[in-house]
Amino acid sequence: MSNGDKGELFDLSGRVAIVTGTSRGLGQYMARALAKAGADLALTSRTRESLRAFEAEIKGLGRRAVSLELDVRNQESIERMAAEAEKAFGHLDILVNNAGCNVRKPALDVTWDDWNLILDTNLRGSFFVAQAVARRMIPRGYGRIINIGSVTSVAGYAGLGPYGASRGGIRQLTMSLADDWGKHGVTVNCLAPGWFRTEQNKVLYENKEWVEYLCDRIPVKRPGRPEDLDAAVVFLAAEASRYVTGQTLLVDGGISTGATRALVQQAQTSSSPKQAEKTGSRDRTRRGR
């Protein structure tokens, strides 16, 4: 691909991408975006059967696709998946480390098994998948690894202790691997979605009051839509991001800015403009910034 053609900066024709966790949710949306940009796909899930319909959809876009079994908590399964993907396409160019899980509980209710499930899946699994795929990228001197993090990679939320620890770990892991593999032509970045409705959190979005609370904290005043991730994942997978590595790209509508109202909204009163101005001045002096 020519570095001078702006169109080709985002063209993934001839590239092969592995996207883990594509039986549903955001994994499918990101895989679809890569396919539309030209990439062939290795789709993974714990069962091949859960991928059949989506594999057919990707092939319908004119792309090659294979469905592979992957249990990210099993090292043999990870190695087998990477070997099968390479055998199917001859080379591997892109990895989207998306497979993950969550258990929502107050910290005092989290069990030993809850912790191990989340950290083993989200953090340990992501590392060993990246390792297995990088071993096949490095000899060719090219690779794009995209670890999927979360707004919880940079912010803490009650009820998400183990999950936040795993996603914070993904951010740190991304920086370490970027430093390790950059000299081999492999970039490693973290794509961190904000609040998107998924199977894991759909119960929250069924609560109208909670959705209103969430939207009030997001500067763009709405939760994420799956298609909001399309451009970001293609950018990190493409030639356009060749000098970007070790970074966390937040696609969160701005909620990671802090999104706490620092100005008091004045109630409407029947007082005169001069009186309101004096009251506002006193409030600003008392409350500070």
Short mmCIF file of N, CA, C and O in Angstrom, two decimals, residues 73 111-118:
data_model
loop_
_atom_site.label_atom_id
_atom_site.label_comp_id
_atom_site.label_asym_id
_atom_site.label_seq_id
_atom_site.Cartn_x
_atom_site.Cartn_y
_atom_site.Cartn_z
N ARG A 73 -9.23 -18.82 28.55
CA ARG A 73 -8.74 -19.27 29.85
C ARG A 73 -7.94 -20.56 29.73
O ARG A 73 -7.49 -21.11 30.73
N THR A 111 -16.61 -12.92 45.14
CA THR A 111 -16.00 -14.16 45.62
C THR A 111 -14.64 -14.38 44.96
O THR A 111 -14.30 -13.74 43.96
N TRP A 112 -13.91 -15.32 45.51
CA TRP A 112 -12.61 -15.72 44.94
C TRP A 112 -12.80 -16.14 43.48
O TRP A 112 -12.02 -15.76 42.60
N ASP A 113 -13.84 -16.93 43.23
CA ASP A 113 -14.09 -17.42 41.87
C ASP A 113 -14.50 -16.29 40.93
O ASP A 113 -14.14 -16.31 39.74
N ASP A 114 -15.28 -15.32 41.42
CA ASP A 114 -15.64 -14.16 40.60
C ASP A 114 -14.38 -13.45 40.12
O ASP A 114 -14.22 -13.13 38.93
N TRP A 115 -13.48 -13.18 41.07
CA TRP A 115 -12.24 -12.47 40.75
C TRP A 115 -11.43 -13.23 39.69
O TRP A 115 -10.99 -12.65 38.69
N ASN A 116 -11.24 -14.53 39.92
CA ASN A 116 -10.44 -15.33 39.00
C ASN A 116 -11.07 -15.40 37.61
O ASN A 116 -10.36 -15.34 36.59
N LEU A 117 -12.39 -15.54 37.55
CA LEU A 117 -13.07 -15.59 36.25
C LEU A 117 -12.80 -14.33 35.45
O LEU A 117 -12.44 -14.38 34.26
N ILE A 118 -12.97 -13.17 36.08
CA ILE A 118 -12.84 -11.90 35.37
C ILE A 118 -11.39 -11.62 34.98
O ILE A 118 -11.09 -11.27 33.84
#
